[in-house]
Amino acid sequence: MSTSDSDEDLKRAIQLSLQTNPHVVQTGKQHSNSEIINLDSDDESTTDDSPEDTGTLDKLDIESEPPPRIGMLGLDRKAMEQERLARKRKTSISPPPLSRKAAKFSEPRRDVRVVTQQGNQMSGSSLPTSTRLPFPNGAVKKTWAFGHPRHDDIKLEEVLQKNDLSMAVLSSFQWDVEWLLRKIDTRKTQLTFIMQADNDEVKAQYRRETAAMKNLRLCFPSMEGQIKCMHSKLMLLSYPTHLRVAVPTANLVSYDWGETGIMENMVFLIDLPRLPAGQVVKEDEMTQFGQDLVYFLEATGLDQTIIDSVHNFDFSATGDLAFVHTIGGAHFGDYEPWRRTGYCGLGRAISNLGLLLDKPLAVDYVTSSVGSLNMDYLCSLYLATQGDDGMTEYDARCKQQVKKTANLKWILDLKERLQKQVSEGFCIYYPSDETVKASKGGPESGGTICFQKKWWHADTFPRQLMRDCKSGREGMLMHNKILFVRPKTDSASTKLSNSKAWAYIGSANCSESAWGRLVKDRKEKQPKLNCRNWECGVVIPLRRTAVSAPDGDRITHGADREDLSSFERLIPIPMEYPGKDLATMSSEGSLQNGKDRQDGRKNVVIIGGGAAGMSAAATLAQHPTKFNVTILERMSVVGGQATSIPLDENRYGTSWMNDGVQGGSPAFKHTLHFFQQYGHKEKEVKLQVSFGQGKDSFWTNAFPSQLVDQFSGDIKKFGKVLKLIKYTMPVLGLIPIRIMLRMFFFSKDFGDKMVFPLIALFLGTGNQTANVSCAILERLFDDPNMKLWDYDSETLLPNLPLMVTFPKLESFYADWAADLKSKGVTIRTNTDVISILSRNSKTGIVLQTAHFNPEDKKRDGDGLGMQNKNAPATTETYDELIMCVLADDAKKLLGKTANWKERFVLGGAKFFDDITITHSDSDYFQKNYETRFSEELCAKPKSKQQEEQIAFAKNESTGPDNEAGGYRPMYYTHSYKEDMHKIEMAFDCTNYQHQFRQDPSDPPAPHKSPVPYENHVFQSIFLDKTNSHLWTIDQIDESKIIERKWWHQLGHRWQHYVRVVPNMMFINRPGSATHTTFAGSWTLVNMHEMACVSGIAAAYRLGAEYEVFDDFAEDLLRKYLLISHGVRYKGGKKNV
């Protein structure tokens, strides 16, 4: 690639990073012809019009239920600059630059001649042929595999043929877009990706991330209701002379297409010639294959203009094929909806192809995932392979429920006959643990081979039908989904067998999710087909070829099974057959060492979806081939205490505010890095505080106060003691602050009026501040990784230190969750972990969960409940556990499985119940706090700097960085006269949070004019419920209360730093006897940043790599790992 191309990419990256309002048009609407990609268009000219949907996708590595969500390739300046530098180093593998202009597409053809296409009964000798088309009659190929000789296989490049490819519609479950784009000439190929997005917010995110890629648009099939997974794999590839329809079993990732030499797949391809100009074919006169393809495309929501252009191609070569699909959702009513899809649609297709046969069948199902099967469901699927539309088994089930005597004999006879035929003729091919371990990649390579242990052990699971799936290519694993179906006959009936035999290739695994389930609709009392997945595939009759392969080409097989060799010229036989019986193998089927997954990845469950849990999941998600991650969060949203609440914008000046975590220090590198990753931005603010009330107790950092002058000697001495604590750690560091103040003869009022309120407010230590260890005090002022500001020898707290307020945390965590889902992380909200049953290497992590309704939670009437005891429980099994809940909750959940070390450490953390009242009672605030500048509160200035501070407080001048003048405190404390060690804390959120005020860098916004003080939003925090007799909560006007919320908060007592912090390393034991790691801010100090670091550290201990983005942040992780895990940091992956 030329230097100019690289520079062009850099310019484009800069444009993307500055883009704030990309033009986006909603999916599903009709568009002008200039915006539409037509299959029949080979026009390579461009226009500046912005298309509707554009996007790219991140690499995913998991195929399971619930399914991972397809994610987007983040298009930011940093990533694209890295791409540019990589191309300069090795230009031979660079993808071409993406077109910056959308293509002009041809007008739909009107007044065209209609061509009727008759479906032929096709055989190898009767198919129309074309010397120009590679696959005019259709073909099934194995995917190429690195390290294996090439023999009748195909690479993705050979499927796409990028030199002539003008348009591509691609559907996949997993995506590696950077890899994919290197195989497509994106300068001239128009792309549409059919992909999964669970809700409108995710769709909007994907569109925002891809708005600049004008040659790429997105289509989002419905994911409403019961739909869980967009699993179909389909390619529509348009060339000047033909349309290629490809149905692979492979996802759009490198290992599925053989580039790592460890996984093999198959793909069906057929090339359909373009009709002469002016000719189209009506849909009702297309072959059944074409009609069902169009039906499926319409269901996905693909643009109608693209679908219409399918009619410009000749489908007659598909007359003896069937396109079968599963369309997600519930289908009922008239004939078409439920009979056309799922296993009902499969039976209909078999019947339409003339393959209907009421005789015993031999069915071999090659699958990469196995669902929760039973004989009843397999009988339904077996009947579909005979050509039944689902009604036989459905009628029997319905009549059995009625329990009429007249029906019983017929029902019992049918069930007995079907179960006998299934037992004798149905085999499911799935790799054993032995096969996976012997493969080239070993257990680590089985990332998309899924089967749960609990299903294998279920009493109703048909273990006797399971066979070991071993590839004919040595050392490879298979991701195929293939059905081989033929009548069970003797050698004299081979002709009949061949005429009724057929094969299926597609995306559908052997599961109810893939094929659906026919049930009776409770309301309408009519059949209803419930489908959880989107799938598609092709049925190919064996009569297309009647010639068997030579003996030398056959794979060795046993004599006790129906021969598959007759299929070999139609479709490659990928596995050794019949395969060993998994039920009798010593490895206990395909379950590897008692784990839920065969693929070698660790199944990691994270309890708690707050900052720690999300950070752990984000770090693990960078290794999709190593970890399968599940977050269990009891609330309806993730984020933990980092929540947002709605406000009346007309009254308060904004529609939202953060109510649990509001801001922090610019040193919170990990927190701010996560914000930036998802397009959220913190805002800087100069901190003003107001401590105490009246000239004898009040002090602030905004202007000189009399209390600061009074304690000037103590303040200077305080700095010296901080240094002494630092150099005598941990001796002095473990001493409580109240003891230290006495030891060094500080005045009692200095501690009560300055030190305790300061620590309580900024570290959230509340009324336990007197018992906080001196180590935390020293860290607050001196540790570069933890300090919120520098110690000031004149005023203790520096004048207007820089802080940051956080963006809307509700939106940030929603974006974060959507991205993690797209990377394969399963996030289950409203899920309560009731108990942990066992934790050991033999059973893994066994726990019980139940549905949780946050509205039902209660603890002593304060809304801090632990669980809904009436909800039904589900038992689940995992390999590793990360507990991102509070220490006392963790101890309770562990129950009898907790060892003595865990009980000792977790029991050392003390928590207190506090309540936050969000309100607008300005009278209450003015009564209890100093909210305005007063000469009486101000000390005489001793320097020019203090004179400037007073002028700023009076709003007579601007601040040091030209910020608007005026005394506008953000943080407040109020000490009780009855006990000066105990305080109330408060915030003026209107003064603090950025969305209430007009940012000077923003365009003028009339609605952002100063909010009247009577409409300010305040938060009053009343600490420790046991001290509620001291609270002033009853003084707040009930009519002005916006929100009440209880919190269960850590008290940073000195005991915490003797019993908990230094002993965390002895209970963080991933991969050992307990397979458990703990994370959360309580493990060290109560900060959002510390929660993030603790989660990252937990993932690091499990084997995830730390992505280095900042030396300061890396140093904090290094220290945390040493303190809480007792391990040395070995370095991370640097972004270059």
PDB file of N, CA, C and O in Angstrom, residues 611-613 882-886 1064 1078-1087 1090-1095 1120 1124:
ATOM      1  N   ALA A 611     -18.441  -2.162  39.211  1.00  0.00           N
ATOM      2  CA  ALA A 611     -17.190  -1.781  38.546  1.00  0.00           C
ATOM      3  C   ALA A 611     -16.180  -2.918  38.564  1.00  0.00           C
ATOM      4  O   ALA A 611     -15.489  -3.162  37.574  1.00  0.00           O
ATOM      5  N   ALA A 612     -16.084  -3.651  39.676  1.00  0.00           N
ATOM      6  CA  ALA A 612     -15.113  -4.747  39.772  1.00  0.00           C
ATOM      7  C   ALA A 612     -15.488  -5.883  38.828  1.00  0.00           C
ATOM      8  O   ALA A 612     -14.634  -6.394  38.085  1.00  0.00           O
ATOM      9  N   GLY A 613     -16.754  -6.291  38.842  1.00  0.00           N
ATOM     10  CA  GLY A 613     -17.188  -7.394  37.982  1.00  0.00           C
ATOM     11  C   GLY A 613     -17.068  -7.075  36.513  1.00  0.00           C
ATOM     12  O   GLY A 613     -16.626  -7.911  35.715  1.00  0.00           O
ATOM     13  N   ILE A 882     -15.246 -15.541  40.540  1.00  0.00           N
ATOM     14  CA  ILE A 882     -14.778 -14.228  40.982  1.00  0.00           C
ATOM     15  C   ILE A 882     -15.932 -13.591  41.743  1.00  0.00           C
ATOM     16  O   ILE A 882     -16.992 -13.329  41.167  1.00  0.00           O
ATOM     17  N   MET A 883     -15.720 -13.332  43.024  1.00  0.00           N
ATOM     18  CA  MET A 883     -16.766 -12.759  43.860  1.00  0.00           C
ATOM     19  C   MET A 883     -16.577 -11.254  43.940  1.00  0.00           C
ATOM     20  O   MET A 883     -15.653 -10.758  44.595  1.00  0.00           O
ATOM     21  N   CYS A 884     -17.439 -10.533  43.242  1.00  0.00           N
ATOM     22  CA  CYS A 884     -17.379  -9.075  43.202  1.00  0.00           C
ATOM     23  C   CYS A 884     -18.548  -8.492  43.984  1.00  0.00           C
ATOM     24  O   CYS A 884     -19.262  -7.607  43.502  1.00  0.00           O
ATOM     25  N   VAL A 885     -18.756  -9.028  45.166  1.00  0.00           N
ATOM     26  CA  VAL A 885     -19.785  -8.537  46.074  1.00  0.00           C
ATOM     27  C   VAL A 885     -19.106  -8.110  47.364  1.00  0.00           C
ATOM     28  O   VAL A 885     -17.912  -8.369  47.567  1.00  0.00           O
ATOM     29  N   LEU A 886     -19.847  -7.454  48.241  1.00  0.00           N
ATOM     30  CA  LEU A 886     -19.273  -7.012  49.501  1.00  0.00           C
ATOM     31  C   LEU A 886     -18.828  -8.208  50.332  1.00  0.00           C
ATOM     32  O   LEU A 886     -19.371  -9.311  50.201  1.00  0.00           O
ATOM     33  N   MET A1064      -5.660 -10.743  52.254  1.00  0.00           N
ATOM     34  CA  MET A1064      -6.388 -11.056  51.019  1.00  0.00           C
ATOM     35  C   MET A1064      -5.594 -12.025  50.148  1.00  0.00           C
ATOM     36  O   MET A1064      -6.170 -12.882  49.465  1.00  0.00           O
ATOM     37  N   PHE A1078     -11.442 -12.844  44.916  1.00  0.00           N
ATOM     38  CA  PHE A1078     -12.312 -11.793  45.421  1.00  0.00           C
ATOM     39  C   PHE A1078     -11.899 -10.450  44.829  1.00  0.00           C
ATOM     40  O   PHE A1078     -10.705 -10.181  44.653  1.00  0.00           O
ATOM     41  N   ALA A1079     -12.884  -9.620  44.533  1.00  0.00           N
ATOM     42  CA  ALA A1079     -12.605  -8.291  43.982  1.00  0.00           C
ATOM     43  C   ALA A1079     -13.661  -7.319  44.486  1.00  0.00           C
ATOM     44  O   ALA A1079     -14.779  -7.704  44.821  1.00  0.00           O
ATOM     45  N   GLY A1080     -13.293  -6.069  44.522  1.00  0.00           N
ATOM     46  CA  GLY A1080     -14.185  -5.017  44.996  1.00  0.00           C
ATOM     47  C   GLY A1080     -13.366  -3.966  45.697  1.00  0.00           C
ATOM     48  O   GLY A1080     -12.254  -4.221  46.178  1.00  0.00           O
ATOM     49  N   SER A1081     -13.918  -2.753  45.795  1.00  0.00           N
ATOM     50  CA  SER A1081     -13.160  -1.683  46.434  1.00  0.00           C
ATOM     51  C   SER A1081     -12.897  -1.982  47.907  1.00  0.00           C
ATOM     52  O   SER A1081     -11.918  -1.506  48.482  1.00  0.00           O
ATOM     53  N   TRP A1082     -13.742  -2.818  48.532  1.00  0.00           N
ATOM     54  CA  TRP A1082     -13.558  -3.144  49.953  1.00  0.00           C
ATOM     55  C   TRP A1082     -12.237  -3.871  50.219  1.00  0.00           C
ATOM     56  O   TRP A1082     -11.770  -3.901  51.359  1.00  0.00           O
ATOM     57  N   THR A1083     -11.633  -4.440  49.185  1.00  0.00           N
ATOM     58  CA  THR A1083     -10.371  -5.150  49.382  1.00  0.00           C
ATOM     59  C   THR A1083      -9.224  -4.207  49.738  1.00  0.00           C
ATOM     60  O   THR A1083      -8.178  -4.665  50.206  1.00  0.00           O
ATOM     61  N   LEU A1084      -9.421  -2.901  49.526  1.00  0.00           N
ATOM     62  CA  LEU A1084      -8.366  -1.942  49.880  1.00  0.00           C
ATOM     63  C   LEU A1084      -8.963  -0.635  50.392  1.00  0.00           C
ATOM     64  O   LEU A1084      -8.907  -0.346  51.575  1.00  0.00           O
ATOM     65  N   VAL A1085      -9.565   0.141  49.473  1.00  0.00           N
ATOM     66  CA  VAL A1085     -10.140   1.422  49.872  1.00  0.00           C
ATOM     67  C   VAL A1085     -11.329   1.725  48.966  1.00  0.00           C
ATOM     68  O   VAL A1085     -11.326   1.380  47.781  1.00  0.00           O
ATOM     69  N   ASN A1086     -12.330   2.381  49.522  1.00  0.00           N
ATOM     70  CA  ASN A1086     -13.608   2.549  48.850  1.00  0.00           C
ATOM     71  C   ASN A1086     -13.548   3.626  47.761  1.00  0.00           C
ATOM     72  O   ASN A1086     -13.930   4.773  47.976  1.00  0.00           O
ATOM     73  N   MET A1087     -13.069   3.228  46.576  1.00  0.00           N
ATOM     74  CA  MET A1087     -13.008   4.117  45.416  1.00  0.00           C
ATOM     75  C   MET A1087     -13.423   3.336  44.177  1.00  0.00           C
ATOM     76  O   MET A1087     -13.113   2.142  44.061  1.00  0.00           O
ATOM     77  N   MET A1090     -10.457   1.799  42.556  1.00  0.00           N
ATOM     78  CA  MET A1090      -9.934   0.597  43.193  1.00  0.00           C
ATOM     79  C   MET A1090     -10.783  -0.614  42.842  1.00  0.00           C
ATOM     80  O   MET A1090     -10.265  -1.729  42.720  1.00  0.00           O
ATOM     81  N   ALA A1091     -12.094  -0.405  42.671  1.00  0.00           N
ATOM     82  CA  ALA A1091     -12.952  -1.507  42.237  1.00  0.00           C
ATOM     83  C   ALA A1091     -12.526  -1.995  40.859  1.00  0.00           C
ATOM     84  O   ALA A1091     -12.429  -3.203  40.616  1.00  0.00           O
ATOM     85  N   CYS A1092     -12.262  -1.059  39.950  1.00  0.00           N
ATOM     86  CA  CYS A1092     -11.826  -1.440  38.593  1.00  0.00           C
ATOM     87  C   CYS A1092     -10.505  -2.217  38.646  1.00  0.00           C
ATOM     88  O   CYS A1092     -10.353  -3.259  38.004  1.00  0.00           O
ATOM     89  N   VAL A1093      -9.562  -1.719  39.409  1.00  0.00           N
ATOM     90  CA  VAL A1093      -8.245  -2.364  39.490  1.00  0.00           C
ATOM     91  C   VAL A1093      -8.363  -3.759  40.088  1.00  0.00           C
ATOM     92  O   VAL A1093      -7.712  -4.704  39.632  1.00  0.00           O
ATOM     93  N   SER A1094      -9.213  -3.915  41.102  1.00  0.00           N
ATOM     94  CA  SER A1094      -9.368  -5.225  41.733  1.00  0.00           C
ATOM     95  C   SER A1094      -9.945  -6.240  40.758  1.00  0.00           C
ATOM     96  O   SER A1094      -9.551  -7.412  40.766  1.00  0.00           O
ATOM     97  N   GLY A1095     -10.884  -5.809  39.918  1.00  0.00           N
ATOM     98  CA  GLY A1095     -11.442  -6.717  38.911  1.00  0.00           C
ATOM     99  C   GLY A1095     -10.419  -7.106  37.866  1.00  0.00           C
ATOM    100  O   GLY A1095     -10.327  -8.271  37.457  1.00  0.00           O
ATOM    101  N   TYR A1120      -1.250  -3.213  43.611  1.00  0.00           N
ATOM    102  CA  TYR A1120      -2.420  -3.938  44.102  1.00  0.00           C
ATOM    103  C   TYR A1120      -2.186  -5.446  44.071  1.00  0.00           C
ATOM    104  O   TYR A1120      -2.561  -6.162  45.007  1.00  0.00           O
ATOM    105  N   SER A1124      -2.758  -7.396  47.512  1.00  0.00           N
ATOM    106  CA  SER A1124      -3.966  -8.211  47.668  1.00  0.00           C
ATOM    107  C   SER A1124      -3.825  -9.633  47.160  1.00  0.00           C
ATOM    108  O   SER A1124      -4.633 -10.488  47.515  1.00  0.00           O
TER     109      SER A1124
END
